[in-house]
Amino acid sequence: MQEYVVYRRVSTQEQGRSGLGLEAQDRDIALFLERFNPEPFAVVATFTDVLSGTDNDRPELAEALGVCRKTGATLLVSKLDRLSRKVSTIATLMEDKRVNFRVAQMPNADKFQLHIYAALAEQEREFISARTKAALAEAKARGTRLGGLRDKTMRRNAAIQANAAARAEKVAGIVLPLRDAGKPLREIADHLNRAGVQTARGGQWQASQVKRVLDRLSRAPQ
């Protein structure tokens, strides 16, 4: 019987945010167990930390890993960033021969692929941060007064634009060569799905989404 130890993490600010709350994590985990796990299985324990993703002191995660090492159960998380936002932490866990872990939203990903995804996600966060700071600096240089509700809206819009640009550049290495080879949008979307690359909302790629990525990449400064 395959045994799992479920680990969930949420920050106080994230509890009410769509896709990051405990209920959403539970749904992802239940879907994985129902459709992607060979029967029979058992969840031997569930642990939950309520703290920031940048906080390295995670007592419940430590407990969960302890149970995994003692029983041989596999650690199961809904998303890779629920385990950690740091690629170094993911790499350390991968080197621990007494711990195996699975990610519900990437049910077919092996350890090597998860390491790559963690590295890409870390780069994406760094890029988004840099783009947001650059957008704010440009706005300030144009004489836009920072502060108040208008500035909050501007920062939010800048972050959204930076996020979208970062996601487009993240998949450019797959999308652009296929488009240059004359592949249709639908086939490019199929390539992304087979590679395990998810959309911003964690779903499957469609031709229309590929087109938006290509349009954004064509507008990006060279």
mmCIF file with all atom_site columns, C-alpha atoms in Angstrom:
data_model
loop_
_atom_site.group_PDB
_atom_site.id
_atom_site.type_symbol
_atom_site.label_atom_id
_atom_site.label_alt_id
_atom_site.label_comp_id
_atom_site.label_asym_id
_atom_site.label_entity_id
_atom_site.label_seq_id
_atom_site.pdbx_PDB_ins_code
_atom_site.Cartn_x
_atom_site.Cartn_y
_atom_site.Cartn_z
_atom_site.occupancy
_atom_site.B_iso_or_equiv
_atom_site.pdbx_formal_charge
_atom_site.auth_seq_id
_atom_site.auth_comp_id
_atom_site.auth_asym_id
_atom_site.auth_atom_id
_atom_site.pdbx_PDB_model_num
ATOM 1   C CA . MET A 1 1   ? 0.000  0.000  0.000   1.00 0.00 ? 1   MET A CA 1
ATOM 2   C CA . GLN A 1 2   ? 1.262  3.458  -0.936  1.00 0.00 ? 2   GLN A CA 1
ATOM 3   C CA . GLU A 1 3   ? 1.325  5.706  2.131   1.00 0.00 ? 3   GLU A CA 1
ATOM 4   C CA . TYR A 1 4   ? 1.316  9.503  2.020   1.00 0.00 ? 4   TYR A CA 1
ATOM 5   C CA . VAL A 1 5   ? 2.016  12.285 4.465   1.00 0.00 ? 5   VAL A CA 1
ATOM 6   C CA . VAL A 1 6   ? 0.163  15.420 3.327   1.00 0.00 ? 6   VAL A CA 1
ATOM 7   C CA . TYR A 1 7   ? 1.775  18.802 3.916   1.00 0.00 ? 7   TYR A CA 1
ATOM 8   C CA . ARG A 1 8   ? -0.105 22.087 3.448   1.00 0.00 ? 8   ARG A CA 1
ATOM 9   C CA . ARG A 1 9   ? 1.149  25.636 3.849   1.00 0.00 ? 9   ARG A CA 1
ATOM 10  C CA . VAL A 1 10  ? -0.687 28.938 3.818   1.00 0.00 ? 10  VAL A CA 1
ATOM 11  C CA . SER A 1 11  ? 0.139  32.414 5.039   1.00 0.00 ? 11  SER A CA 1
ATOM 12  C CA . THR A 1 12  ? -2.353 34.556 6.913   1.00 0.00 ? 12  THR A CA 1
ATOM 13  C CA . GLN A 1 13  ? -2.683 36.847 3.886   1.00 0.00 ? 13  GLN A CA 1
ATOM 14  C CA . GLU A 1 14  ? -3.179 33.933 1.496   1.00 0.00 ? 14  GLU A CA 1
ATOM 15  C CA . GLN A 1 15  ? -5.926 32.101 3.343   1.00 0.00 ? 15  GLN A CA 1
ATOM 16  C CA . GLY A 1 16  ? -8.702 33.930 1.511   1.00 0.00 ? 16  GLY A CA 1
ATOM 17  C CA . ARG A 1 17  ? -6.937 34.200 -1.838  1.00 0.00 ? 17  ARG A CA 1
ATOM 18  C CA . SER A 1 18  ? -8.157 31.980 -4.679  1.00 0.00 ? 18  SER A CA 1
ATOM 19  C CA . GLY A 1 19  ? -5.883 29.030 -5.430  1.00 0.00 ? 19  GLY A CA 1
ATOM 20  C CA . LEU A 1 20  ? -3.748 29.358 -2.328  1.00 0.00 ? 20  LEU A CA 1
ATOM 21  C CA . GLY A 1 21  ? -6.133 28.554 0.522   1.00 0.00 ? 21  GLY A CA 1
ATOM 22  C CA . LEU A 1 22  ? -6.279 25.300 2.389   1.00 0.00 ? 22  LEU A CA 1
ATOM 23  C CA . GLU A 1 23  ? -9.470 24.221 0.626   1.00 0.00 ? 23  GLU A CA 1
ATOM 24  C CA . ALA A 1 24  ? -7.846 24.617 -2.781  1.00 0.00 ? 24  ALA A CA 1
ATOM 25  C CA . GLN A 1 25  ? -4.830 22.595 -1.648  1.00 0.00 ? 25  GLN A CA 1
ATOM 26  C CA . ASP A 1 26  ? -7.134 19.882 -0.336  1.00 0.00 ? 26  ASP A CA 1
ATOM 27  C CA . ARG A 1 27  ? -8.933 19.734 -3.694  1.00 0.00 ? 27  ARG A CA 1
ATOM 28  C CA . ASP A 1 28  ? -5.651 19.361 -5.585  1.00 0.00 ? 28  ASP A CA 1
ATOM 29  C CA . ILE A 1 29  ? -4.498 16.588 -3.284  1.00 0.00 ? 29  ILE A CA 1
ATOM 30  C CA . ALA A 1 30  ? -7.834 14.769 -3.462  1.00 0.00 ? 30  ALA A CA 1
ATOM 31  C CA . LEU A 1 31  ? -7.765 14.949 -7.275  1.00 0.00 ? 31  LEU A CA 1
ATOM 32  C CA . PHE A 1 32  ? -4.245 13.530 -7.362  1.00 0.00 ? 32  PHE A CA 1
ATOM 33  C CA . LEU A 1 33  ? -5.157 10.649 -5.066  1.00 0.00 ? 33  LEU A CA 1
ATOM 34  C CA . GLU A 1 34  ? -8.316 9.887  -7.028  1.00 0.00 ? 34  GLU A CA 1
ATOM 35  C CA . ARG A 1 35  ? -6.944 10.011 -10.571 1.00 0.00 ? 35  ARG A CA 1
ATOM 36  C CA . PHE A 1 36  ? -3.160 9.742  -10.531 1.00 0.00 ? 36  PHE A CA 1
ATOM 37  C CA . ASN A 1 37  ? -2.323 7.416  -7.676  1.00 0.00 ? 37  ASN A CA 1
ATOM 38  C CA . PRO A 1 38  ? -2.197 3.623  -8.065  1.00 0.00 ? 38  PRO A CA 1
ATOM 39  C CA . GLU A 1 39  ? -4.561 1.910  -5.645  1.00 0.00 ? 39  GLU A CA 1
ATOM 40  C CA . PRO A 1 40  ? -4.536 1.180  -2.791  1.00 0.00 ? 40  PRO A CA 1
ATOM 41  C CA . PHE A 1 41  ? -3.221 4.121  -0.779  1.00 0.00 ? 41  PHE A CA 1
ATOM 42  C CA . ALA A 1 42  ? -3.504 5.631  2.685   1.00 0.00 ? 42  ALA A CA 1
ATOM 43  C CA . VAL A 1 43  ? -2.909 9.124  4.105   1.00 0.00 ? 43  VAL A CA 1
ATOM 44  C CA . VAL A 1 44  ? -1.148 8.456  7.386   1.00 0.00 ? 44  VAL A CA 1
ATOM 45  C CA . ALA A 1 45  ? -0.881 12.083 8.568   1.00 0.00 ? 45  ALA A CA 1
ATOM 46  C CA . THR A 1 46  ? -1.572 15.688 7.573   1.00 0.00 ? 46  THR A CA 1
ATOM 47  C CA . PHE A 1 47  ? 0.484  18.686 8.681   1.00 0.00 ? 47  PHE A CA 1
ATOM 48  C CA . THR A 1 48  ? -0.200 22.404 8.129   1.00 0.00 ? 48  THR A CA 1
ATOM 49  C CA . ASP A 1 49  ? 2.029  25.447 8.563   1.00 0.00 ? 49  ASP A CA 1
ATOM 50  C CA . VAL A 1 50  ? 0.548  28.953 8.640   1.00 0.00 ? 50  VAL A CA 1
ATOM 51  C CA . LEU A 1 51  ? 3.461  31.205 7.724   1.00 0.00 ? 51  LEU A CA 1
ATOM 52  C CA . SER A 1 52  ? 5.188  32.960 4.850   1.00 0.00 ? 52  SER A CA 1
ATOM 53  C CA . GLY A 1 53  ? 6.834  31.049 2.030   1.00 0.00 ? 53  GLY A CA 1
ATOM 54  C CA . THR A 1 54  ? 10.093 32.836 2.824   1.00 0.00 ? 54  THR A CA 1
ATOM 55  C CA . ASP A 1 55  ? 10.074 31.639 6.444   1.00 0.00 ? 55  ASP A CA 1
ATOM 56  C CA . ASN A 1 56  ? 12.624 28.832 6.862   1.00 0.00 ? 56  ASN A CA 1
ATOM 57  C CA . ASP A 1 57  ? 11.353 27.820 10.306  1.00 0.00 ? 57  ASP A CA 1
ATOM 58  C CA . ARG A 1 58  ? 8.534  25.395 9.495   1.00 0.00 ? 58  ARG A CA 1
ATOM 59  C CA . PRO A 1 59  ? 7.796  23.183 12.488  1.00 0.00 ? 59  PRO A CA 1
ATOM 60  C CA . GLU A 1 60  ? 4.966  21.268 10.826  1.00 0.00 ? 60  GLU A CA 1
ATOM 61  C CA . LEU A 1 61  ? 7.072  20.509 7.752   1.00 0.00 ? 61  LEU A CA 1
ATOM 62  C CA . ALA A 1 62  ? 9.822  19.220 10.018  1.00 0.00 ? 62  ALA A CA 1
ATOM 63  C CA . GLU A 1 63  ? 7.269  16.941 11.688  1.00 0.00 ? 63  GLU A CA 1
ATOM 64  C CA . ALA A 1 64  ? 5.971  15.747 8.328   1.00 0.00 ? 64  ALA A CA 1
ATOM 65  C CA . LEU A 1 65  ? 9.468  14.924 7.097   1.00 0.00 ? 65  LEU A CA 1
ATOM 66  C CA . GLY A 1 66  ? 10.148 13.086 10.338  1.00 0.00 ? 66  GLY A CA 1
ATOM 67  C CA . VAL A 1 67  ? 7.136  10.856 9.770   1.00 0.00 ? 67  VAL A CA 1
ATOM 68  C CA . CYS A 1 68  ? 8.225  10.215 6.173   1.00 0.00 ? 68  CYS A CA 1
ATOM 69  C CA . ARG A 1 69  ? 11.707 9.170  7.259   1.00 0.00 ? 69  ARG A CA 1
ATOM 70  C CA . LYS A 1 70  ? 10.328 6.932  9.986   1.00 0.00 ? 70  LYS A CA 1
ATOM 71  C CA . THR A 1 71  ? 7.574  5.213  7.999   1.00 0.00 ? 71  THR A CA 1
ATOM 72  C CA . GLY A 1 72  ? 8.791  5.423  4.398   1.00 0.00 ? 72  GLY A CA 1
ATOM 73  C CA . ALA A 1 73  ? 5.660  7.351  3.417   1.00 0.00 ? 73  ALA A CA 1
ATOM 74  C CA . THR A 1 74  ? 5.800  9.832  0.527   1.00 0.00 ? 74  THR A CA 1
ATOM 75  C CA . LEU A 1 75  ? 5.368  13.548 1.238   1.00 0.00 ? 75  LEU A CA 1
ATOM 76  C CA . LEU A 1 76  ? 2.496  14.969 -0.839  1.00 0.00 ? 76  LEU A CA 1
ATOM 77  C CA . VAL A 1 77  ? 1.955  18.690 -1.495  1.00 0.00 ? 77  VAL A CA 1
ATOM 78  C CA . SER A 1 78  ? -0.516 20.462 -3.768  1.00 0.00 ? 78  SER A CA 1
ATOM 79  C CA . LYS A 1 79  ? 1.980  22.840 -5.409  1.00 0.00 ? 79  LYS A CA 1
ATOM 80  C CA . LEU A 1 80  ? 5.753  22.952 -5.453  1.00 0.00 ? 80  LEU A CA 1
ATOM 81  C CA . ASP A 1 81  ? 5.824  26.391 -3.841  1.00 0.00 ? 81  ASP A CA 1
ATOM 82  C CA . ARG A 1 82  ? 3.802  25.071 -0.897  1.00 0.00 ? 82  ARG A CA 1
ATOM 83  C CA . LEU A 1 83  ? 6.859  22.978 -0.088  1.00 0.00 ? 83  LEU A CA 1
ATOM 84  C CA . SER A 1 84  ? 9.310  25.820 -0.629  1.00 0.00 ? 84  SER A CA 1
ATOM 85  C CA . ARG A 1 85  ? 9.924  28.859 -2.822  1.00 0.00 ? 85  ARG A CA 1
ATOM 86  C CA . LYS A 1 86  ? 13.679 28.258 -2.693  1.00 0.00 ? 86  LYS A CA 1
ATOM 87  C CA . VAL A 1 87  ? 15.337 25.958 -5.194  1.00 0.00 ? 87  VAL A CA 1
ATOM 88  C CA . SER A 1 88  ? 18.074 25.237 -2.641  1.00 0.00 ? 88  SER A CA 1
ATOM 89  C CA . THR A 1 89  ? 15.506 23.755 -0.247  1.00 0.00 ? 89  THR A CA 1
ATOM 90  C CA . ILE A 1 90  ? 14.016 21.589 -2.994  1.00 0.00 ? 90  ILE A CA 1
ATOM 91  C CA . ALA A 1 91  ? 17.499 20.400 -3.969  1.00 0.00 ? 91  ALA A CA 1
ATOM 92  C CA . THR A 1 92  ? 18.305 19.486 -0.360  1.00 0.00 ? 92  THR A CA 1
ATOM 93  C CA . LEU A 1 93  ? 15.143 17.390 -0.086  1.00 0.00 ? 93  LEU A CA 1
ATOM 94  C CA . MET A 1 94  ? 15.962 15.630 -3.332  1.00 0.00 ? 94  MET A CA 1
ATOM 95  C CA . GLU A 1 95  ? 19.329 14.603 -1.916  1.00 0.00 ? 95  GLU A CA 1
ATOM 96  C CA . ASP A 1 96  ? 17.685 13.093 1.178   1.00 0.00 ? 96  ASP A CA 1
ATOM 97  C CA . LYS A 1 97  ? 17.503 9.375  0.333   1.00 0.00 ? 97  LYS A CA 1
ATOM 98  C CA . ARG A 1 98  ? 14.954 8.824  3.106   1.00 0.00 ? 98  ARG A CA 1
ATOM 99  C CA . VAL A 1 99  ? 12.407 11.251 1.669   1.00 0.00 ? 99  VAL A CA 1
ATOM 100 C CA . ASN A 1 100 ? 10.310 10.985 -1.480  1.00 0.00 ? 100 ASN A CA 1
ATOM 101 C CA . PHE A 1 101 ? 7.783  13.644 -2.394  1.00 0.00 ? 101 PHE A CA 1
ATOM 102 C CA . ARG A 1 102 ? 5.095  14.207 -5.019  1.00 0.00 ? 102 ARG A CA 1
ATOM 103 C CA . VAL A 1 103 ? 3.374  17.366 -6.247  1.00 0.00 ? 103 VAL A CA 1
ATOM 104 C CA . ALA A 1 104 ? -0.356 17.021 -6.930  1.00 0.00 ? 104 ALA A CA 1
ATOM 105 C CA . GLN A 1 105 ? -0.492 19.686 -9.654  1.00 0.00 ? 105 GLN A CA 1
ATOM 106 C CA . MET A 1 106 ? 2.401  17.987 -11.504 1.00 0.00 ? 106 MET A CA 1
ATOM 107 C CA . PRO A 1 107 ? 1.426  14.347 -11.074 1.00 0.00 ? 107 PRO A CA 1
ATOM 108 C CA . ASN A 1 108 ? 3.758  12.948 -13.738 1.00 0.00 ? 108 ASN A CA 1
ATOM 109 C CA . ALA A 1 109 ? 6.839  15.027 -12.934 1.00 0.00 ? 109 ALA A CA 1
ATOM 110 C CA . ASP A 1 110 ? 9.925  13.210 -11.699 1.00 0.00 ? 110 ASP A CA 1
ATOM 111 C CA . LYS A 1 111 ? 12.533 14.640 -9.307  1.00 0.00 ? 111 LYS A CA 1
ATOM 112 C CA . PHE A 1 112 ? 14.676 16.080 -12.100 1.00 0.00 ? 112 PHE A CA 1
ATOM 113 C CA . GLN A 1 113 ? 11.718 17.899 -13.641 1.00 0.00 ? 113 GLN A CA 1
ATOM 114 C CA . LEU A 1 114 ? 10.627 19.242 -10.264 1.00 0.00 ? 114 LEU A CA 1
ATOM 115 C CA . HIS A 1 115 ? 14.128 20.625 -9.722  1.00 0.00 ? 115 HIS A CA 1
ATOM 116 C CA . ILE A 1 116 ? 13.951 22.400 -13.083 1.00 0.00 ? 116 ILE A CA 1
ATOM 117 C CA . TYR A 1 117 ? 10.491 23.815 -12.314 1.00 0.00 ? 117 TYR A CA 1
ATOM 118 C CA . ALA A 1 118 ? 11.712 25.094 -8.933  1.00 0.00 ? 118 ALA A CA 1
ATOM 119 C CA . ALA A 1 119 ? 14.667 26.834 -10.591 1.00 0.00 ? 119 ALA A CA 1
ATOM 120 C CA . LEU A 1 120 ? 12.440 28.391 -13.257 1.00 0.00 ? 120 LEU A CA 1
ATOM 121 C CA . ALA A 1 121 ? 9.943  29.585 -10.653 1.00 0.00 ? 121 ALA A CA 1
ATOM 122 C CA . GLU A 1 122 ? 12.718 31.204 -8.626  1.00 0.00 ? 122 GLU A CA 1
ATOM 123 C CA . GLN A 1 123 ? 14.016 32.989 -11.721 1.00 0.00 ? 123 GLN A CA 1
ATOM 124 C CA . GLU A 1 124 ? 10.493 34.105 -12.581 1.00 0.00 ? 124 GLU A CA 1
ATOM 125 C CA . ARG A 1 125 ? 9.988  35.659 -9.120  1.00 0.00 ? 125 ARG A CA 1
ATOM 126 C CA . GLU A 1 126 ? 13.307 37.494 -9.386  1.00 0.00 ? 126 GLU A CA 1
ATOM 127 C CA . PHE A 1 127 ? 12.414 38.751 -12.852 1.00 0.00 ? 127 PHE A CA 1
ATOM 128 C CA . ILE A 1 128 ? 8.963  39.934 -11.762 1.00 0.00 ? 128 ILE A CA 1
ATOM 129 C CA . SER A 1 129 ? 10.492 41.825 -8.856  1.00 0.00 ? 129 SER A CA 1
ATOM 130 C CA . ALA A 1 130 ? 13.028 43.514 -11.127 1.00 0.00 ? 130 ALA A CA 1
ATOM 131 C CA . ARG A 1 131 ? 10.405 44.424 -13.725 1.00 0.00 ? 131 ARG A CA 1
ATOM 132 C CA . THR A 1 132 ? 8.073  45.878 -11.096 1.00 0.00 ? 132 THR A CA 1
ATOM 133 C CA . LYS A 1 133 ? 10.858 48.023 -9.639  1.00 0.00 ? 133 LYS A CA 1
ATOM 134 C CA . ALA A 1 134 ? 11.819 49.206 -13.112 1.00 0.00 ? 134 ALA A CA 1
ATOM 135 C CA . ALA A 1 135 ? 8.207  50.136 -13.928 1.00 0.00 ? 135 ALA A CA 1
ATOM 136 C CA . LEU A 1 136 ? 7.918  52.144 -10.708 1.00 0.00 ? 136 LEU A CA 1
ATOM 137 C CA . ALA A 1 137 ? 11.217 53.910 -11.415 1.00 0.00 ? 137 ALA A CA 1
ATOM 138 C CA . GLU A 1 138 ? 10.052 54.846 -14.927 1.00 0.00 ? 138 GLU A CA 1
ATOM 139 C CA . ALA A 1 139 ? 6.762  56.170 -13.547 1.00 0.00 ? 139 ALA A CA 1
ATOM 140 C CA . LYS A 1 140 ? 8.593  58.252 -10.990 1.00 0.00 ? 140 LYS A CA 1
ATOM 141 C CA . ALA A 1 141 ? 10.899 59.624 -13.691 1.00 0.00 ? 141 ALA A CA 1
ATOM 142 C CA . ARG A 1 142 ? 7.827  60.714 -15.681 1.00 0.00 ? 142 ARG A CA 1
ATOM 143 C CA . GLY A 1 143 ? 6.687  62.710 -12.692 1.00 0.00 ? 143 GLY A CA 1
ATOM 144 C CA . THR A 1 144 ? 4.011  60.346 -11.437 1.00 0.00 ? 144 THR A CA 1
ATOM 145 C CA . ARG A 1 145 ? 3.507  60.965 -7.740  1.00 0.00 ? 145 ARG A CA 1
ATOM 146 C CA . LEU A 1 146 ? 3.913  57.769 -5.752  1.00 0.00 ? 146 LEU A CA 1
ATOM 147 C CA . GLY A 1 147 ? 1.565  57.257 -2.855  1.00 0.00 ? 147 GLY A CA 1
ATOM 148 C CA . GLY A 1 148 ? -2.143 56.803 -2.211  1.00 0.00 ? 148 GLY A CA 1
ATOM 149 C CA . LEU A 1 149 ? -4.749 54.737 -3.997  1.00 0.00 ? 149 LEU A CA 1
ATOM 150 C CA . ARG A 1 150 ? -3.619 55.734 -7.499  1.00 0.00 ? 150 ARG A CA 1
ATOM 151 C CA . ASP A 1 151 ? -0.087 54.557 -6.769  1.00 0.00 ? 151 ASP A CA 1
ATOM 152 C CA . LYS A 1 152 ? -1.364 51.269 -5.383  1.00 0.00 ? 152 LYS A CA 1
ATOM 153 C CA . THR A 1 153 ? -3.315 50.730 -8.580  1.00 0.00 ? 153 THR A CA 1
ATOM 154 C CA . MET A 1 154 ? -0.257 51.589 -10.655 1.00 0.00 ? 154 MET A CA 1
ATOM 155 C CA . ARG A 1 155 ? 1.922  49.182 -8.678  1.00 0.00 ? 155 ARG A CA 1
ATOM 156 C CA . ARG A 1 156 ? -0.662 46.448 -9.067  1.00 0.00 ? 156 ARG A CA 1
ATOM 157 C CA . ASN A 1 157 ? -0.945 47.026 -12.813 1.00 0.00 ? 157 ASN A CA 1
ATOM 158 C CA . ALA A 1 158 ? 2.821  47.116 -13.171 1.00 0.00 ? 158 ALA A CA 1
ATOM 159 C CA . ALA A 1 159 ? 3.089  43.853 -11.275 1.00 0.00 ? 159 ALA A CA 1
ATOM 160 C CA . ILE A 1 160 ? 0.431  42.230 -13.484 1.00 0.00 ? 160 ILE A CA 1
ATOM 161 C CA . GLN A 1 161 ? 2.224  43.334 -16.640 1.00 0.00 ? 161 GLN A CA 1
ATOM 162 C CA . ALA A 1 162 ? 5.592  42.204 -15.308 1.00 0.00 ? 162 ALA A CA 1
ATOM 163 C CA . ASN A 1 163 ? 4.142  38.870 -14.288 1.00 0.00 ? 163 ASN A CA 1
ATOM 164 C CA . ALA A 1 164 ? 2.647  38.289 -17.729 1.00 0.00 ? 164 ALA A CA 1
ATOM 165 C CA . ALA A 1 165 ? 5.907  39.260 -19.421 1.00 0.00 ? 165 ALA A CA 1
ATOM 166 C CA . ALA A 1 166 ? 7.882  36.924 -17.188 1.00 0.00 ? 166 ALA A CA 1
ATOM 167 C CA . ARG A 1 167 ? 5.553  34.011 -17.934 1.00 0.00 ? 167 ARG A CA 1
ATOM 168 C CA . ALA A 1 168 ? 5.844  34.684 -21.670 1.00 0.00 ? 168 ALA A CA 1
ATOM 169 C CA . GLU A 1 169 ? 9.629  34.753 -21.535 1.00 0.00 ? 169 GLU A CA 1
ATOM 170 C CA . LYS A 1 170 ? 9.623  31.596 -19.418 1.00 0.00 ? 170 LYS A CA 1
ATOM 171 C CA . VAL A 1 171 ? 8.066  29.568 -22.261 1.00 0.00 ? 171 VAL A CA 1
ATOM 172 C CA . ALA A 1 172 ? 9.755  31.437 -25.116 1.00 0.00 ? 172 ALA A CA 1
ATOM 173 C CA . GLY A 1 173 ? 12.353 28.693 -25.475 1.00 0.00 ? 173 GLY A CA 1
ATOM 174 C CA . ILE A 1 174 ? 9.588  26.239 -26.411 1.00 0.00 ? 174 ILE A CA 1
ATOM 175 C CA . VAL A 1 175 ? 7.118  28.494 -28.198 1.00 0.00 ? 175 VAL A CA 1
ATOM 176 C CA . LEU A 1 176 ? 9.373  30.521 -30.515 1.00 0.00 ? 176 LEU A CA 1
ATOM 177 C CA . PRO A 1 177 ? 11.302 27.651 -32.159 1.00 0.00 ? 177 PRO A CA 1
ATOM 178 C CA . LEU A 1 178 ? 8.061  25.778 -32.836 1.00 0.00 ? 178 LEU A CA 1
ATOM 179 C CA . ARG A 1 179 ? 6.426  28.896 -34.308 1.00 0.00 ? 179 ARG A CA 1
ATOM 180 C CA . ASP A 1 180 ? 9.521  29.561 -36.456 1.00 0.00 ? 180 ASP A CA 1
ATOM 181 C CA . ALA A 1 181 ? 9.211  25.964 -37.712 1.00 0.00 ? 181 ALA A CA 1
ATOM 182 C CA . GLY A 1 182 ? 5.677  26.760 -38.883 1.00 0.00 ? 182 GLY A CA 1
ATOM 183 C CA . LYS A 1 183 ? 3.845  24.769 -36.222 1.00 0.00 ? 183 LYS A CA 1
ATOM 184 C CA . PRO A 1 184 ? 0.201  25.806 -35.670 1.00 0.00 ? 184 PRO A CA 1
ATOM 185 C CA . LEU A 1 185 ? -0.904 27.295 -32.378 1.00 0.00 ? 185 LEU A CA 1
ATOM 186 C CA . ARG A 1 186 ? -2.795 24.155 -31.373 1.00 0.00 ? 186 ARG A CA 1
ATOM 187 C CA . GLU A 1 187 ? 0.295  21.981 -31.831 1.00 0.00 ? 187 GLU A CA 1
ATOM 188 C CA . ILE A 1 188 ? 2.427  24.401 -29.811 1.00 0.00 ? 188 ILE A CA 1
ATOM 189 C CA . ALA A 1 189 ? -0.149 24.231 -27.009 1.00 0.00 ? 189 ALA A CA 1
ATOM 190 C CA . ASP A 1 190 ? 0.032  20.421 -27.136 1.00 0.00 ? 190 ASP A CA 1
ATOM 191 C CA . HIS A 1 191 ? 3.830  20.572 -26.809 1.00 0.00 ? 191 HIS A CA 1
ATOM 192 C CA . LEU A 1 192 ? 3.542  22.759 -23.697 1.00 0.00 ? 192 LEU A CA 1
ATOM 193 C CA . ASN A 1 193 ? 0.974  20.428 -22.152 1.00 0.00 ? 193 ASN A CA 1
ATOM 194 C CA . ARG A 1 194 ? 3.068  17.332 -22.843 1.00 0.00 ? 194 ARG A CA 1
ATOM 195 C CA . ALA A 1 195 ? 6.092  19.054 -21.294 1.00 0.00 ? 195 ALA A CA 1
ATOM 196 C CA . GLY A 1 196 ? 4.118  19.575 -18.103 1.00 0.00 ? 196 GLY A CA 1
ATOM 197 C CA . VAL A 1 197 ? 4.176  23.384 -18.391 1.00 0.00 ? 197 VAL A CA 1
ATOM 198 C CA . GLN A 1 198 ? 1.073  24.879 -16.815 1.00 0.00 ? 198 GLN A CA 1
ATOM 199 C CA . THR A 1 199 ? -0.683 28.131 -17.584 1.00 0.00 ? 199 THR A CA 1
ATOM 200 C CA . ALA A 1 200 ? -0.719 30.975 -15.067 1.00 0.00 ? 200 ALA A CA 1
ATOM 201 C CA . ARG A 1 201 ? -3.855 29.484 -13.509 1.00 0.00 ? 201 ARG A CA 1
ATOM 202 C CA . GLY A 1 202 ? -2.425 25.986 -13.389 1.00 0.00 ? 202 GLY A CA 1
ATOM 203 C CA . GLY A 1 203 ? -4.433 24.676 -16.337 1.00 0.00 ? 203 GLY A CA 1
ATOM 204 C CA . GLN A 1 204 ? -3.883 23.297 -19.826 1.00 0.00 ? 204 GLN A CA 1
ATOM 205 C CA . TRP A 1 205 ? -2.715 25.441 -22.741 1.00 0.00 ? 205 TRP A CA 1
ATOM 206 C CA . GLN A 1 206 ? -5.074 26.421 -25.544 1.00 0.00 ? 206 GLN A CA 1
ATOM 207 C CA . ALA A 1 207 ? -4.251 27.929 -28.936 1.00 0.00 ? 207 ALA A CA 1
ATOM 208 C CA . SER A 1 208 ? -5.599 31.337 -27.862 1.00 0.00 ? 208 SER A CA 1
ATOM 209 C CA . GLN A 1 209 ? -3.217 31.437 -24.883 1.00 0.00 ? 209 GLN A CA 1
ATOM 210 C CA . VAL A 1 210 ? -0.254 30.580 -27.097 1.00 0.00 ? 210 VAL A CA 1
ATOM 211 C CA . LYS A 1 211 ? -1.223 33.460 -29.398 1.00 0.00 ? 211 LYS A CA 1
ATOM 212 C CA . ARG A 1 212 ? -1.261 35.905 -26.484 1.00 0.00 ? 212 ARG A CA 1
ATOM 213 C CA . VAL A 1 213 ? 2.211  34.733 -25.458 1.00 0.00 ? 213 VAL A CA 1
ATOM 214 C CA . LEU A 1 214 ? 3.512  35.202 -29.012 1.00 0.00 ? 214 LEU A CA 1
ATOM 215 C CA . ASP A 1 215 ? 1.953  38.666 -29.208 1.00 0.00 ? 215 ASP A CA 1
ATOM 216 C CA . ARG A 1 216 ? 3.564  39.649 -25.918 1.00 0.00 ? 216 ARG A CA 1
ATOM 217 C CA . LEU A 1 217 ? 6.958  38.309 -26.963 1.00 0.00 ? 217 LEU A CA 1
ATOM 218 C CA . SER A 1 218 ? 6.757  40.273 -30.237 1.00 0.00 ? 218 SER A CA 1
ATOM 219 C CA . ARG A 1 219 ? 6.233  43.490 -28.251 1.00 0.00 ? 219 ARG A CA 1
ATOM 220 C CA . ALA A 1 220 ? 9.075  42.815 -25.823 1.00 0.00 ? 220 ALA A CA 1
ATOM 221 C CA . PRO A 1 221 ? 12.149 45.067 -26.188 1.00 0.00 ? 221 PRO A CA 1
ATOM 222 C CA . GLN A 1 222 ? 15.066 43.353 -27.905 1.00 0.00 ? 222 GLN A CA 1
#
